[in-house]
Amino acid sequence: MQVSVAHHPPNTAVLVLRGSLDIDTAPALKANLNRLVERPSPRVVVDVAGLDFCDSMGVGVLVTAHGRATERGGWVRLAAPSGFLRRLFDTLGLTDYLALYPDVAAALKE
């Protein structure tokens, strides 16, 4: 999995993921997200358009990061999830907890 980070004001980061988010790559994402959600009022958009696979480890990292961001007065949002990822989050009952947006621009707007 490839991860890139771009910073946007105010205190917002966009993480772009490419490849597979699984047990092997989840620790790298966790490290990146932990660094970002430790800031005051962190706002993180995770662009998942380039993910071709996500397992339970990946879901867990995203959910945990959102919880930590919320505790600090911020959030984590997912942008451009595939149909599979959208259905996965819906099936797990996570769409009311972790916001899904059609693209990065929409996630940054609200």
mmCIF file of C-alpha atoms in Angstrom:
data_model
loop_
_atom_site.group_PDB
_atom_site.id
_atom_site.type_symbol
_atom_site.label_atom_id
_atom_site.label_comp_id
_atom_site.label_asym_id
_atom_site.label_seq_id
_atom_site.Cartn_x
_atom_site.Cartn_y
_atom_site.Cartn_z
ATOM 1 C CA MET A 1 0.000 0.000 0.000
ATOM 2 C CA GLN A 2 1.174 3.506 -0.788
ATOM 3 C CA VAL A 3 0.325 6.429 1.515
ATOM 4 C CA SER A 4 0.797 10.092 0.743
ATOM 5 C CA VAL A 5 -0.151 13.081 2.896
ATOM 6 C CA ALA A 6 -1.068 16.610 1.865
ATOM 7 C CA HIS A 7 -1.831 19.338 4.393
ATOM 8 C CA HIS A 8 -4.668 21.817 3.927
ATOM 9 C CA PRO A 9 -5.584 24.725 6.181
ATOM 10 C CA PRO A 10 -7.051 24.851 8.765
ATOM 11 C CA ASN A 11 -5.343 21.901 10.464
ATOM 12 C CA THR A 12 -6.612 19.426 7.857
ATOM 13 C CA ALA A 13 -4.670 16.599 6.267
ATOM 14 C CA VAL A 14 -5.599 14.474 3.261
ATOM 15 C CA LEU A 15 -4.193 10.955 3.280
ATOM 16 C CA VAL A 16 -4.283 9.234 -0.117
ATOM 17 C CA LEU A 17 -4.217 5.426 -0.025
ATOM 18 C CA ARG A 18 -3.370 3.164 -2.962
ATOM 19 C CA GLY A 19 -3.284 -0.636 -3.062
ATOM 20 C CA SER A 20 -4.396 -3.066 -0.363
ATOM 21 C CA LEU A 21 -5.149 -2.202 3.244
ATOM 22 C CA ASP A 22 -4.711 -5.434 5.141
ATOM 23 C CA ILE A 23 -2.939 -7.069 8.071
ATOM 24 C CA ASP A 24 0.438 -6.410 6.431
ATOM 25 C CA THR A 25 -0.115 -2.745 5.576
ATOM 26 C CA ALA A 26 -2.422 -1.599 8.410
ATOM 27 C CA PRO A 27 0.508 -0.808 10.771
ATOM 28 C CA ALA A 28 1.894 1.752 8.289
ATOM 29 C CA LEU A 29 -1.490 3.454 8.022
ATOM 30 C CA LYS A 30 -1.882 3.359 11.807
ATOM 31 C CA ALA A 31 1.482 5.102 12.262
ATOM 32 C CA ASN A 32 0.535 7.851 9.792
ATOM 33 C CA LEU A 33 -2.914 8.360 11.286
ATOM 34 C CA ASN A 34 -1.639 8.342 14.877
ATOM 35 C CA ARG A 35 0.739 11.169 14.038
ATOM 36 C CA LEU A 36 -2.080 13.186 12.462
ATOM 37 C CA VAL A 37 -4.769 12.648 15.112
ATOM 38 C CA GLU A 38 -2.469 13.641 17.969
ATOM 39 C CA ARG A 39 -2.728 17.277 16.887
ATOM 40 C CA PRO A 40 -5.328 19.560 18.505
ATOM 41 C CA SER A 41 -8.705 19.344 16.716
ATOM 42 C CA PRO A 42 -7.370 17.031 13.988
ATOM 43 C CA ARG A 43 -9.227 16.906 10.702
ATOM 44 C CA VAL A 44 -8.211 14.048 8.442
ATOM 45 C CA VAL A 45 -9.708 13.063 5.098
ATOM 46 C CA VAL A 46 -8.667 9.589 3.967
ATOM 47 C CA ASP A 47 -8.981 9.261 0.192
ATOM 48 C CA VAL A 48 -9.738 5.569 -0.298
ATOM 49 C CA ALA A 49 -10.501 5.726 -4.034
ATOM 50 C CA GLY A 50 -7.249 3.897 -4.779
ATOM 51 C CA LEU A 51 -7.830 1.012 -2.382
ATOM 52 C CA ASP A 52 -8.447 -2.272 -4.129
ATOM 53 C CA PHE A 53 -8.848 -4.251 -0.881
ATOM 54 C CA CYS A 54 -9.560 -3.561 2.795
ATOM 55 C CA ASP A 55 -9.809 -6.181 5.535
ATOM 56 C CA SER A 56 -10.924 -5.958 9.165
ATOM 57 C CA MET A 57 -7.499 -4.733 10.297
ATOM 58 C CA GLY A 58 -7.772 -1.777 7.946
ATOM 59 C CA VAL A 59 -11.312 -0.998 9.064
ATOM 60 C CA GLY A 60 -10.155 -1.147 12.669
ATOM 61 C CA VAL A 61 -7.340 1.346 12.060
ATOM 62 C CA LEU A 62 -9.738 3.821 10.416
ATOM 63 C CA VAL A 63 -12.372 3.485 13.150
ATOM 64 C CA THR A 64 -9.812 3.813 15.950
ATOM 65 C CA ALA A 65 -8.275 6.910 14.347
ATOM 66 C CA HIS A 66 -11.694 8.527 14.062
ATOM 67 C CA GLY A 67 -12.379 7.807 17.745
ATOM 68 C CA ARG A 68 -9.076 9.359 18.781
ATOM 69 C CA ALA A 69 -9.666 12.397 16.551
ATOM 70 C CA THR A 70 -13.165 12.860 17.998
ATOM 71 C CA GLU A 71 -11.749 12.795 21.529
ATOM 72 C CA ARG A 72 -9.516 15.719 20.518
ATOM 73 C CA GLY A 73 -12.355 17.707 18.938
ATOM 74 C CA GLY A 74 -11.709 16.634 15.335
ATOM 75 C CA TRP A 75 -12.687 13.911 12.889
ATOM 76 C CA VAL A 76 -11.595 11.389 10.279
ATOM 77 C CA ARG A 77 -13.654 11.171 7.072
ATOM 78 C CA LEU A 78 -13.453 8.718 4.185
ATOM 79 C CA ALA A 79 -13.566 10.082 0.646
ATOM 80 C CA ALA A 80 -14.475 8.235 -2.554
ATOM 81 C CA PRO A 81 -15.083 4.730 -1.160
ATOM 82 C CA SER A 82 -15.696 2.018 -3.722
ATOM 83 C CA GLY A 83 -19.038 0.218 -3.763
ATOM 84 C CA PHE A 84 -17.416 -2.667 -1.899
ATOM 85 C CA LEU A 85 -16.029 -0.432 0.850
ATOM 86 C CA ARG A 86 -19.296 1.479 1.184
ATOM 87 C CA ARG A 87 -21.236 -1.803 1.530
ATOM 88 C CA LEU A 88 -18.672 -3.117 4.027
ATOM 89 C CA PHE A 89 -19.024 -0.060 6.276
ATOM 90 C CA ASP A 90 -22.814 -0.171 5.893
ATOM 91 C CA THR A 91 -22.953 -3.897 6.764
ATOM 92 C CA LEU A 92 -20.771 -3.306 9.822
ATOM 93 C CA GLY A 93 -23.040 -0.444 10.912
ATOM 94 C CA LEU A 94 -20.228 2.093 10.724
ATOM 95 C CA THR A 95 -21.671 4.627 8.284
ATOM 96 C CA ASP A 96 -23.360 6.531 11.131
ATOM 97 C CA TYR A 97 -20.050 6.622 13.006
ATOM 98 C CA LEU A 98 -17.484 7.293 10.275
ATOM 99 C CA ALA A 99 -18.645 9.692 7.572
ATOM 100 C CA LEU A 100 -18.306 8.659 3.910
ATOM 101 C CA TYR A 101 -18.117 11.302 1.165
ATOM 102 C CA PRO A 102 -18.246 10.978 -2.632
ATOM 103 C CA ASP A 103 -14.876 12.727 -3.082
ATOM 104 C CA VAL A 104 -12.168 14.684 -1.266
ATOM 105 C CA ALA A 105 -13.677 18.076 -2.127
ATOM 106 C CA ALA A 106 -16.988 17.135 -0.494
ATOM 107 C CA ALA A 107 -15.215 15.796 2.605
ATOM 108 C CA LEU A 108 -13.236 19.027 2.973
ATOM 109 C CA LYS A 109 -16.295 21.264 2.533
ATOM 110 C CA GLU A 110 -18.283 20.415 5.635
#
